[in-house]
XYZ file of C-alpha atoms in Angstrom:
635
model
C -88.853 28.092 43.456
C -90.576 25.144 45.749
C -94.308 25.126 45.968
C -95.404 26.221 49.311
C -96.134 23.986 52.203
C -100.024 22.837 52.503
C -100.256 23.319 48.511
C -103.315 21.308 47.445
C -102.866 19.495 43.900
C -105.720 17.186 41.863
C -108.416 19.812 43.417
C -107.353 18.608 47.230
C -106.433 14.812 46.737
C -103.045 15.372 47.540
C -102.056 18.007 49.804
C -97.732 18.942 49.772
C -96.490 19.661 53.674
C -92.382 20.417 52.684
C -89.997 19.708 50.163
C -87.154 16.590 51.148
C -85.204 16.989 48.459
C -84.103 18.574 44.618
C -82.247 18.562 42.032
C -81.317 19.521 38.378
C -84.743 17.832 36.800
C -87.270 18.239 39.930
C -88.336 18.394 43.015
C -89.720 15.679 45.745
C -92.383 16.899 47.727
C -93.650 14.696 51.006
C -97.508 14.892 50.865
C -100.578 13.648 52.337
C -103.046 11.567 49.752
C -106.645 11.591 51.171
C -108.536 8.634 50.538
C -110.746 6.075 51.662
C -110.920 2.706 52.607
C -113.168 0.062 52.610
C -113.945 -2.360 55.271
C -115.831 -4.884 57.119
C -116.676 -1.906 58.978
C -117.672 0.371 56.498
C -116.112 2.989 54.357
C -113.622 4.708 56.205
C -111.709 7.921 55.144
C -108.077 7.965 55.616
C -104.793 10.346 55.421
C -101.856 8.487 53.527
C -98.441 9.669 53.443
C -97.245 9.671 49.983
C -93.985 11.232 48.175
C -94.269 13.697 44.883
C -92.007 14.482 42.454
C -92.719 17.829 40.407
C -90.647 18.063 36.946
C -88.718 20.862 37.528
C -85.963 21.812 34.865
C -84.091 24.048 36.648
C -81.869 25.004 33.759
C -84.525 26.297 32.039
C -87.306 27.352 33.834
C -88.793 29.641 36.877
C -91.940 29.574 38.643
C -94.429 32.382 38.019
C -95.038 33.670 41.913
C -98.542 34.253 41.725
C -99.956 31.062 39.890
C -97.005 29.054 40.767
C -97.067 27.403 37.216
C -94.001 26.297 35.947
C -92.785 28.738 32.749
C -89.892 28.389 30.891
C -87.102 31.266 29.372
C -87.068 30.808 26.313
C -88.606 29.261 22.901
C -85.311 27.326 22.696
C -85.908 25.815 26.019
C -89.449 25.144 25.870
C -89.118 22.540 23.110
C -86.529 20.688 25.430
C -88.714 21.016 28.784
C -91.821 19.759 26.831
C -89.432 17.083 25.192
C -88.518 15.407 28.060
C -91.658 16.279 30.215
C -93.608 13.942 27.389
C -90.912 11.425 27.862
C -91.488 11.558 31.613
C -95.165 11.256 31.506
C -95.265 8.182 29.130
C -92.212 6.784 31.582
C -93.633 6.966 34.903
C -97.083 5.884 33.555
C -95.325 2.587 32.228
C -93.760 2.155 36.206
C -96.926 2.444 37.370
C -98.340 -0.525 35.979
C -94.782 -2.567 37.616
C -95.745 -4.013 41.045
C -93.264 -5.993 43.044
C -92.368 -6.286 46.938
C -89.036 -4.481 46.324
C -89.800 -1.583 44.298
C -91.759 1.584 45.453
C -94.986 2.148 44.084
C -95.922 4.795 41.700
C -99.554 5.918 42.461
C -100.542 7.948 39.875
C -98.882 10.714 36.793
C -100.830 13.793 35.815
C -100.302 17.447 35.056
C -100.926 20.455 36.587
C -99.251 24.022 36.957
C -98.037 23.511 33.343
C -95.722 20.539 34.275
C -95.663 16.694 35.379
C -96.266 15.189 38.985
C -95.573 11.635 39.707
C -97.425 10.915 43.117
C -95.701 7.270 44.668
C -95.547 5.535 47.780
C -94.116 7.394 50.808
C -90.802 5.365 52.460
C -89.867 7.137 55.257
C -86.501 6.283 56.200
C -82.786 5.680 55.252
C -80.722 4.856 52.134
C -78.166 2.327 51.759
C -75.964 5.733 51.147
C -76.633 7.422 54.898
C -76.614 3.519 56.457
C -73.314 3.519 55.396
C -72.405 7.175 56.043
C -73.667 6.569 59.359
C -72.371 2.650 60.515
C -69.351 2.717 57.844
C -68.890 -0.858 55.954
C -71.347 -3.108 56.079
C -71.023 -7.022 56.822
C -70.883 -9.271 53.811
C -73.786 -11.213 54.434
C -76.314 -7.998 55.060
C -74.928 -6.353 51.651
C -75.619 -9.805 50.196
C -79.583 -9.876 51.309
C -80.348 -6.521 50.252
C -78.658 -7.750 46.374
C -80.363 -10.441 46.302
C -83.590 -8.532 46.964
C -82.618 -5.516 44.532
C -81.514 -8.501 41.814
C -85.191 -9.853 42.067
C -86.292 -6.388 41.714
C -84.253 -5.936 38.526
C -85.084 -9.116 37.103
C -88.667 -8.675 37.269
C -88.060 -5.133 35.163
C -85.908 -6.580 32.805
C -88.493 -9.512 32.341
C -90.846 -6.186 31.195
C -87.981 -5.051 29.060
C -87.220 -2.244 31.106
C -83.757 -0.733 32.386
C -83.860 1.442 35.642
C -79.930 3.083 34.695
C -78.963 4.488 37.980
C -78.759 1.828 40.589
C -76.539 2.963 43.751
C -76.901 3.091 46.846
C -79.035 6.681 47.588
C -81.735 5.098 45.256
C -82.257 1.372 47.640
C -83.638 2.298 51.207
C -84.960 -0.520 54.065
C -88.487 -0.651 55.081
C -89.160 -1.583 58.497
C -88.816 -5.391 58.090
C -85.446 -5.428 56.590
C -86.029 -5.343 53.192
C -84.467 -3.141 50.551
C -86.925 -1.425 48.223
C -86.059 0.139 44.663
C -86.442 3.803 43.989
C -85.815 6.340 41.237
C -86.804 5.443 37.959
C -86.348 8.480 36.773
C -83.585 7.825 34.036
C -85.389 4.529 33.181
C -85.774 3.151 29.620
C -88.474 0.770 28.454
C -87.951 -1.234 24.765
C -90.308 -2.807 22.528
C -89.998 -6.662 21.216
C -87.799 -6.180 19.167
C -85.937 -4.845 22.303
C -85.164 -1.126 20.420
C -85.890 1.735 22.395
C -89.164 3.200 23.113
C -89.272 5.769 25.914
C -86.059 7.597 26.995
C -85.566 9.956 29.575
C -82.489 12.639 29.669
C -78.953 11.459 29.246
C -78.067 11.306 33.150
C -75.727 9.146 35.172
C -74.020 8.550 38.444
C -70.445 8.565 37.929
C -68.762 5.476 39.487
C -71.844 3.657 39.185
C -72.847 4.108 35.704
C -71.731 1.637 32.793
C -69.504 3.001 30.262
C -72.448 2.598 27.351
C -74.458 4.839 29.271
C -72.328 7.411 28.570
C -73.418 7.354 24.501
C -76.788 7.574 23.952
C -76.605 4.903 21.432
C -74.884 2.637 23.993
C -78.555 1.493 24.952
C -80.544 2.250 21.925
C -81.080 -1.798 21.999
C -82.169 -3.389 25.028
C -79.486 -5.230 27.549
C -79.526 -6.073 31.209
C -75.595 -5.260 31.371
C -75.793 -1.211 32.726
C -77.958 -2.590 35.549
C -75.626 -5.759 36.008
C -73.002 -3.461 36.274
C -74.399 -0.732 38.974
C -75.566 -3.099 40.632
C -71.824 -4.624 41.222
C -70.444 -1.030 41.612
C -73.147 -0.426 44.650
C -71.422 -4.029 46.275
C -68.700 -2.984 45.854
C -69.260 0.588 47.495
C -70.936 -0.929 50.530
C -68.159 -3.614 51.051
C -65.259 -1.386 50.504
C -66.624 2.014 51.428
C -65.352 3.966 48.217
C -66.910 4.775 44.892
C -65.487 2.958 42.462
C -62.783 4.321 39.732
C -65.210 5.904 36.374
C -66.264 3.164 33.921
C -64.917 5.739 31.095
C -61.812 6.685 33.016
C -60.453 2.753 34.172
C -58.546 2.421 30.941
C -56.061 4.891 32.683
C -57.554 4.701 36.333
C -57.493 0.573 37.334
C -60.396 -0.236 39.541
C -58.473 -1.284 42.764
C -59.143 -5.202 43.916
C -62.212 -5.487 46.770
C -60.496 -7.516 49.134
C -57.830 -5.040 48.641
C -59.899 -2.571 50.493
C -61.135 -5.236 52.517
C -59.640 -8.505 52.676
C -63.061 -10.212 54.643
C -64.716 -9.953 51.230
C -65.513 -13.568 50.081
C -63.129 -14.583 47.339
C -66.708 -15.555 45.442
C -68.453 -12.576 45.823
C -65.142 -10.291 44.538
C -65.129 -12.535 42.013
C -69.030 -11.755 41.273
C -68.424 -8.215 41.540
C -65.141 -8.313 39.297
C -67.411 -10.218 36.506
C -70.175 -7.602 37.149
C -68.352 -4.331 36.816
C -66.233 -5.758 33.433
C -65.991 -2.720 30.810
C -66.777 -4.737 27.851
C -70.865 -5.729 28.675
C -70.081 -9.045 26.894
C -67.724 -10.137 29.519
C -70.232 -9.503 32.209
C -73.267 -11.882 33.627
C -75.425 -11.565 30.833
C -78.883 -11.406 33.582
C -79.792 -11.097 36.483
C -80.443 -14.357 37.480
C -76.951 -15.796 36.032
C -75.194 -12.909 38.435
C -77.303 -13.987 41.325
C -76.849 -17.403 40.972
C -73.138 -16.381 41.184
C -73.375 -15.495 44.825
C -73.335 -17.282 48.228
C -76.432 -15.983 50.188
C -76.256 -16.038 53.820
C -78.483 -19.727 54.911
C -79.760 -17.783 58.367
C -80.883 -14.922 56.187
C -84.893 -14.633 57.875
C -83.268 -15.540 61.223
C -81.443 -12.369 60.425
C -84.780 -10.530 59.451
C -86.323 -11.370 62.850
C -83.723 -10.536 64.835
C -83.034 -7.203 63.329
C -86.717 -6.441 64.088
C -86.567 -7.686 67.747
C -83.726 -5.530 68.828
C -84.738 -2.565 70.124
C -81.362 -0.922 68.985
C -83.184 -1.890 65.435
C -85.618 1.421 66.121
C -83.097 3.237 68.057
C -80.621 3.641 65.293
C -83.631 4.616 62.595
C -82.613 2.142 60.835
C -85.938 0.954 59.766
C -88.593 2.325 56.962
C -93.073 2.723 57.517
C -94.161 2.562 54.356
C -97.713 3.300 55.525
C -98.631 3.823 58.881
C -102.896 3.798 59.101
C -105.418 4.632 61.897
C -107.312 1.351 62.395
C -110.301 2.220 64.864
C -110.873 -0.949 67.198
C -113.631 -0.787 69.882
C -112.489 -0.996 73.821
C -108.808 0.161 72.709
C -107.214 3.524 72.491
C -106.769 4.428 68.669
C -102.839 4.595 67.685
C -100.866 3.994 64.624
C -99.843 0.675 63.748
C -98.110 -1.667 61.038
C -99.744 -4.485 59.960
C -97.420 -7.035 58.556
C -99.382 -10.610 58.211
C -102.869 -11.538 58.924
C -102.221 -13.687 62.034
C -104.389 -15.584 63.940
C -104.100 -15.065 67.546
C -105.199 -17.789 69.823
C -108.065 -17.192 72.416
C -107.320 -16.857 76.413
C -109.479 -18.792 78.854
C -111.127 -16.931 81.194
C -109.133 -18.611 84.099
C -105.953 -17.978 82.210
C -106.734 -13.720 82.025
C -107.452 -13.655 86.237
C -104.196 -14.877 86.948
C -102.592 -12.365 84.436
C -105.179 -9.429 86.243
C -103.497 -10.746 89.544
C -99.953 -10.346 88.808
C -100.674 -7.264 87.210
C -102.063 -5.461 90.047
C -99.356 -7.440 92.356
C -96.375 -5.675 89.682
C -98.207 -1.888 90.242
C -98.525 -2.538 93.942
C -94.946 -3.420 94.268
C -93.948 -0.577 91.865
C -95.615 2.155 93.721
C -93.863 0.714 97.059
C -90.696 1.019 95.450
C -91.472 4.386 93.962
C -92.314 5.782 97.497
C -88.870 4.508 98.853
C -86.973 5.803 96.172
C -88.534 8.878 96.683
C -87.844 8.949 100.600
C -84.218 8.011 99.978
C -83.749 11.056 97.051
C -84.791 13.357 99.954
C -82.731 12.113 102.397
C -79.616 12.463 99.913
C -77.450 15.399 99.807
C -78.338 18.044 97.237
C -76.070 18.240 93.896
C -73.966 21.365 93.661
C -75.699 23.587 91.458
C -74.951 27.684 91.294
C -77.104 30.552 90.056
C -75.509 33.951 88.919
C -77.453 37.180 91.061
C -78.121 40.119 90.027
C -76.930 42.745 92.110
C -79.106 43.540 95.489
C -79.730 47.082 96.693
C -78.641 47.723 99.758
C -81.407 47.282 102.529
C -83.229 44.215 100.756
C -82.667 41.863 103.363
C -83.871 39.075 100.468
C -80.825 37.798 99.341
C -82.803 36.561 96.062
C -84.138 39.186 93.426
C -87.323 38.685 91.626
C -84.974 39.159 88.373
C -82.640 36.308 89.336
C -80.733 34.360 86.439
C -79.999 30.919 87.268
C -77.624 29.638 84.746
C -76.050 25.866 85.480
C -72.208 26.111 85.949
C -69.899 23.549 83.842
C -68.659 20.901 86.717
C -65.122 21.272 85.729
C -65.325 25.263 86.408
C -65.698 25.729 90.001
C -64.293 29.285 89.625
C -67.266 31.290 91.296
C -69.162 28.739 92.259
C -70.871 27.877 95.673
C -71.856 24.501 97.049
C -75.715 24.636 98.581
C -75.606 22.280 101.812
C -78.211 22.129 104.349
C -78.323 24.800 106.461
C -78.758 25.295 110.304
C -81.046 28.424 111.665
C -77.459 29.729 113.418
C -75.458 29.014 110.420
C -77.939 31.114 108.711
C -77.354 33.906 111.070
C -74.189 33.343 110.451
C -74.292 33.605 106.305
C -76.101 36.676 106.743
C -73.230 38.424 108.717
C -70.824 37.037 106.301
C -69.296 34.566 109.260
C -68.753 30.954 109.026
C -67.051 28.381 110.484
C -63.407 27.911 110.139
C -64.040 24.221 109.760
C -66.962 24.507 107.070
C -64.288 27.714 105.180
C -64.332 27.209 101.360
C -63.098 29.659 98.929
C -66.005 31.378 97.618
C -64.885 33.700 94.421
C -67.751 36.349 93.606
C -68.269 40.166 92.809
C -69.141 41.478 96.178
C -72.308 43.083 95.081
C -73.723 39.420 94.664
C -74.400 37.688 97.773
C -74.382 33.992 98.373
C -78.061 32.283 97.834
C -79.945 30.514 100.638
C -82.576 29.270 99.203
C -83.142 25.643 98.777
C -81.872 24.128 96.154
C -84.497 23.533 93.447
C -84.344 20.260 91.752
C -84.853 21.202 88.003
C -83.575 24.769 86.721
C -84.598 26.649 84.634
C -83.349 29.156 82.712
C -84.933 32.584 82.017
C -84.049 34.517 79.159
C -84.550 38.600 79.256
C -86.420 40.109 76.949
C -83.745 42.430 75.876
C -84.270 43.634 71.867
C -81.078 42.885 69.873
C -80.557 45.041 66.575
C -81.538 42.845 63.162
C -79.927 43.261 60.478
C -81.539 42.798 57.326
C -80.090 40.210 55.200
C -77.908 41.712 52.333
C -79.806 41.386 48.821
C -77.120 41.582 46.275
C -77.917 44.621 43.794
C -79.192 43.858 39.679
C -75.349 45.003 38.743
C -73.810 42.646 40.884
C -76.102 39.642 40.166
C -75.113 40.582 36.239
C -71.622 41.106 37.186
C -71.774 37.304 38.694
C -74.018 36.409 35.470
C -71.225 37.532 33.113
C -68.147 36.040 35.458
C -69.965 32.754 35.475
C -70.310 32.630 31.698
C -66.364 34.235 30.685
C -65.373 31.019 33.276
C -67.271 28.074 31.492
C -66.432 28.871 28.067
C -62.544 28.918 29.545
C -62.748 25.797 30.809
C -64.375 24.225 27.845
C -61.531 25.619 25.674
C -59.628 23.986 28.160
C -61.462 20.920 27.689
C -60.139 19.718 24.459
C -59.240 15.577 24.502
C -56.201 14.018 23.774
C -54.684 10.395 23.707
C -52.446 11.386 26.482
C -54.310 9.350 29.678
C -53.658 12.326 31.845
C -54.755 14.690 29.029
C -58.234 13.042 29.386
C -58.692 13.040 33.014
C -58.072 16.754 33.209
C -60.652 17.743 30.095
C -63.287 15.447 31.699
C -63.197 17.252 34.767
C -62.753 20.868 33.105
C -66.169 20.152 30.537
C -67.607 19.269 33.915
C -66.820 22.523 35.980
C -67.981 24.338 32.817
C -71.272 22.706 33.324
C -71.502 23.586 36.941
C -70.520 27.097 35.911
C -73.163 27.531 33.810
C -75.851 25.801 36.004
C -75.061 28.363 38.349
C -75.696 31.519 35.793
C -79.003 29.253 35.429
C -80.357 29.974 38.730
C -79.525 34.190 38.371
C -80.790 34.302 34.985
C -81.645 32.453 31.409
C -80.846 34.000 27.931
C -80.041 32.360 24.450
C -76.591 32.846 24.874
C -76.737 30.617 27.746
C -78.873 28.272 26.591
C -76.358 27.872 23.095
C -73.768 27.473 25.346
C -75.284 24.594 27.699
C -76.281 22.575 24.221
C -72.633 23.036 23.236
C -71.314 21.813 26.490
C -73.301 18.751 25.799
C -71.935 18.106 22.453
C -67.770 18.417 23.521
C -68.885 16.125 26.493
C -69.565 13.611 23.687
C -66.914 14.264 21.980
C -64.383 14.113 25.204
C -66.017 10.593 26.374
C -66.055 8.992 22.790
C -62.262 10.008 23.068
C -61.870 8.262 25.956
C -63.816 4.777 25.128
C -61.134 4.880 21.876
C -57.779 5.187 24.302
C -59.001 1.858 25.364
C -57.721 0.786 22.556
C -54.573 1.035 19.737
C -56.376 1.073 16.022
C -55.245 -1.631 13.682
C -56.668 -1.281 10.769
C -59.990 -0.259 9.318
C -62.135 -3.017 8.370
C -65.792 -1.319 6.581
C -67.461 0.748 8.575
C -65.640 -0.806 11.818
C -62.185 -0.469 13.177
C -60.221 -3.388 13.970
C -58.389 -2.696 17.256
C -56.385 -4.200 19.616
C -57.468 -3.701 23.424
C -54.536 -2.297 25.743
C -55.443 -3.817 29.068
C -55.970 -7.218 27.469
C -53.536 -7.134 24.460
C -56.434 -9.211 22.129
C -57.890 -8.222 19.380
C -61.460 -7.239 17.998
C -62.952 -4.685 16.144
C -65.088 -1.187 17.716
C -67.587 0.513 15.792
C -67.813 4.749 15.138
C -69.392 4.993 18.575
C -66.136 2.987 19.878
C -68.811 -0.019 20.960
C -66.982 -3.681 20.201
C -68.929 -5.410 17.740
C -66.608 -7.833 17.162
C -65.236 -9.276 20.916
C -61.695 -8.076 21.619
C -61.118 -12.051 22.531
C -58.724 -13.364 19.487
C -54.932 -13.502 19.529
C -54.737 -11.771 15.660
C -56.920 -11.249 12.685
C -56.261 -12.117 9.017
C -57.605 -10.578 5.964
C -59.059 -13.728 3.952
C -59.300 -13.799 0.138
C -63.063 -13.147 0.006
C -62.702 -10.129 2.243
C -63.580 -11.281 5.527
C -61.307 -11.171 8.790
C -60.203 -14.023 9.918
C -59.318 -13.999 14.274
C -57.500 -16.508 15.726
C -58.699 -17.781 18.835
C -56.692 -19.161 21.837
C -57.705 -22.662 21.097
C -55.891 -22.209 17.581
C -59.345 -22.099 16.012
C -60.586 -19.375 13.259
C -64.075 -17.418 13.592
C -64.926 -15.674 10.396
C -66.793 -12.419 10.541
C -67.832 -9.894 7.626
C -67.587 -6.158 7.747
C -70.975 -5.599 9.665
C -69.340 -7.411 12.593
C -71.495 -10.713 12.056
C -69.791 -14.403 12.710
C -70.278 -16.338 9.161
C -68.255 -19.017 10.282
C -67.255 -20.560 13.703
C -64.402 -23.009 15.092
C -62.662 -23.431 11.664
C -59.086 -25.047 11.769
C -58.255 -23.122 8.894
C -59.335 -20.031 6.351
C -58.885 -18.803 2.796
């Protein structure tokens, strides 16, 4: 399915060495760009590392083995993999006109082997996701610098009227000063001035991180920096509490634990930002990203930090750092290596007088060094030799050579001294001795070997090695399951997703809900695994259909947040369960109308009436727009 490594794309401007990662919708390639650079010194040409992403709808297509384009099934699945591969292009091409310090670069879009490649900066390194794997919860003030980084990030997009849609923690890694860098804008949406939706990508989301409008497409048909506000409160609160937070669409039955219940050395203001943040109605949250930043308390020694992190060497040790790009520079009198360059510094010049008395203690240090070495090196011999044994192989009888040409030394576990013999320094009697099988009563040890493998003599050699014989083993070929069975597996597949789907069906009970979310999800994985053996209409009916009851199930779900008053137009006036006030929802189950008021009244001219908890009146018609504000009383 992957392309192979060394695979040359854009006529040899890129060049793929392996794959680092895939998924349902592609594949990321690491690759080499080859360019050129131009300098004081001339034009010089240059290898950069660079990342590619090939769209890849696994779902639907296959790769032909002998041109390596990308084909797809069916005609049914070729309008959805051109679909969304237009929707990619004209995505990706919009990114890569967005510059800022923390979000990765995206080099260049074009298309080749009959689908889309987005080539972007290479950032080789680790996630917030494997950081935290790794080192478990991270300090407050650390998780706080890398938000306040990612904010900036996000309010720079949002400033462009763009949404990235699945911020967490696998898609922010750290570059090698510290910094957190923005990745994956693969789900991304951009909107026109009049903020309504221009470009959309495929209906995806990280569950636990993802708002609940993103799970209705029409939940961000107009544009709105709440999703991102959101995930990025979820991702704080994942990296200060170490667990994924409770599903946006499942809370109503599901409460999101309290932070500082997790973790009571959470900051009372930054739970408090991250309670605001991850609010299920995207009116109650911060309504941008600057109002949620300025919301937080940033840590004052936050560059002292920086420089520090860089200056320990445990910094490098623990790969905790990211190169972006890592460049020969060619400088005359030095030996060439591969180096960073961070700031254009000016380095102040060294007298003459100043570099002899650095030569001097220079060669003073070596001299000293190489006295030291010698000593240690006198001192080593004079030690006594660690205990090390070596298995034999069996001597004929008549070799008077103790050791075979075909001996095996193998290095015995120190707490097993079954069969094992000390080597000591040896006497030419107490050889003698050894080779008549005498020693010493006061040197006796008990020496536990088959007695077809005498005792070795030889010095003890400093570094073993071992020597593997060159003995053929059988191979076994690898089992290829047969066409029957891979149908057989096909078919199972299949008869088990369209179970659980029938399984799937909603219902107001809370528990009813959890359960059919999770069975219309198996069914998908069911069937995305009858993908990979084969593709037919059938199939490809039954994925679309999945789609649909997903809808259907999650639309369920955002309406048991709430017990239906009365209708009220087109909208629904409701009362919200986990708040007890009252608003009104639309068919979609989106609040036009605030669930914020203590009641609503029908008034005479056919507008509702809600009373609000400073015993005021806001008037609103049946489109869900406010005709009248702060009244003390209505008709």
């Amino acid at each position: 399915m992957n392309l192979p490594n060394g695979y040359p794309l854009q006529n040899g401007k890129y060049r793929l060495t392996h794959v680092v990662g895939q998924g349902g919708f592609g594949i990321t390639y690491k690759g080499v760009w080859y360019t050129e650079v131009k300098g004081p010194l001339g034009t010089i040409k240059t290898e950069v590392p660079i990342c590619v992403k090939e769209y890849f709808f696994k779902d639907y297509c296959y790769r032909d083995p002998d041109s390596f384009a990308v084909k797809v099934h069916s005609e049914t699945g070729r309008a959805l993999f051109e679909k969304f591969k237009e929707k990619l292009i004209k995505e990706a091409k919009i990114l890569s006109d967005v510059h800022h310090p923390h979000i990765v670069n995206v080099l260049e879009v074009f298309e080749e082997n009959d689908t889309a490649y987005i080539a972007m900066e290479y950032i080789s390194g680790n996630s917030l996701k494997y950081k935290m794997d790794k080192e478990g919860i991270m300090p407050e003030a650390r998780v706080l610098r890398y938000m306040r980084q990612i904010g900036e990030a996000l309010q720079f997009v949002h400033e462009k009227n763009i949404l990235h849609l699945d911020i967490k923690p696998s898609n922010i890694l750290i570059d090698q000063a510290g910094k957190a860098r923005l990745i994956d804008f693969g789900v991304s949406k951009r909107y026109d001035i009049e903020q309504q939706e221009t470009s959309t990508t495929m209906l995806t989301l990280s569950k636990g991180f993802a708002s609940i409008e993103q799970y209705d497409n029409e939940g961000t048909q107009s544009f709105s920096p709440c999703p991102d506000i959101y995930s990025l409160g979820a991702t704080m609160y994942n990296l200060l509490t170490g667990k994924i937070p409770t599903e946006s669409i499942l809370r109503a039955a599901r409460p999101l634990p309290s932070p500082r219940d997790l973790n009571p050395s959470i900051s009372a203001k930054t739970e408090a930002a991250i309670i605001k943040a991850m609010e299920i109605v995207p009116a109650d949250r911060f309504q941008s990203m600057s109002e949620m930043l300025a919301a937080l308390d940033f840590p004052e020694v936050e560059e002292e930090e920086i420089k520090k992190d860089i200056s320990s060497p445990e910094y490098f040790e623990e790969d905790e750092t990211t190169i972006l790009f890592t460049t020969r520079l060619p400088q005359s009198g030095k030996d060439e290596g591969d180096e960073t360059v961070l700031n254009n510094v000016d380095i102040p010049a060294v007298s003459k007088k100043k570099k002899r008395k650095v030569t001097l203690i220079s060669l003073l240090i070596i001299i000293f060094a190489s006295i030291g070495s010698a000593v240690a090196l006198l001192v080593q011999r004079s030690k006594a030799v660690p205990p090390v044994a070596e298995v034999l192989n069996s001597v004929p009888e008549g070799n008077n050579n103790p050791v075979s040409d075909s001996t095996v030394p193998v290095v015995i576990d120190e707490n097993n001294t079954s069969g094992v013999v000390e080597a000591e320094p040896e006497t030419e009697s107490e050889s003698k001795k050894e080779s008549t099988g005498v020693r010493p009563d006061s040197q006796e040890k008990k020496i536990v070997k088959p007695e077809t493998t005498p005792k070795q003599t030889d010095p003890v050699k400093q570094k073993v090695e071992p020597v593997v014989n060159d003995i053929k083993q059988p191979v076994t070929a690898p089992s290829v399951p047969t066409e029957a069975e891979m149908n057989a597996e096909f078919e199972a597949l299949i008869a088990s997703g369209k179970n659980k789907m029938a399984a799937s069906d909603a219902s107001s009970n809370a528990a009813d809900f959890i359960k059919a979310t999770e069975e219309i999800a198996d069914a998908g994985t069911d069937f995305s695994k009858a993908a990979k053996i084969k593709m037919t209409d059938e199939l490809i009916s039954l994925i679309e259909k999945r789609k649909v009851k997903e809808e259907e199930i999650l639309l369920a779900g955002r309406k048991a947040l709430y017990d239906e008053v009365k209708p009220f137009g087109e909208l629904m006036i409701v009362q919200k369960k986990e708040t007890q006030k009252f608003g009104a929802i639309d068919a979609s189950a989106k609040e036009c109308i605030k669930c914020r008021y203590l009641v609503a009244y029908k008034t005479q001219q056919g507008y509702m009436a809600f009373l609000r908890e400073d015993e005021l009146f806001d008037i609103y018609d049946a489109e869900g727009t406010m005709i009248s504000e702060g009244l003390s009383g209505y008709y």
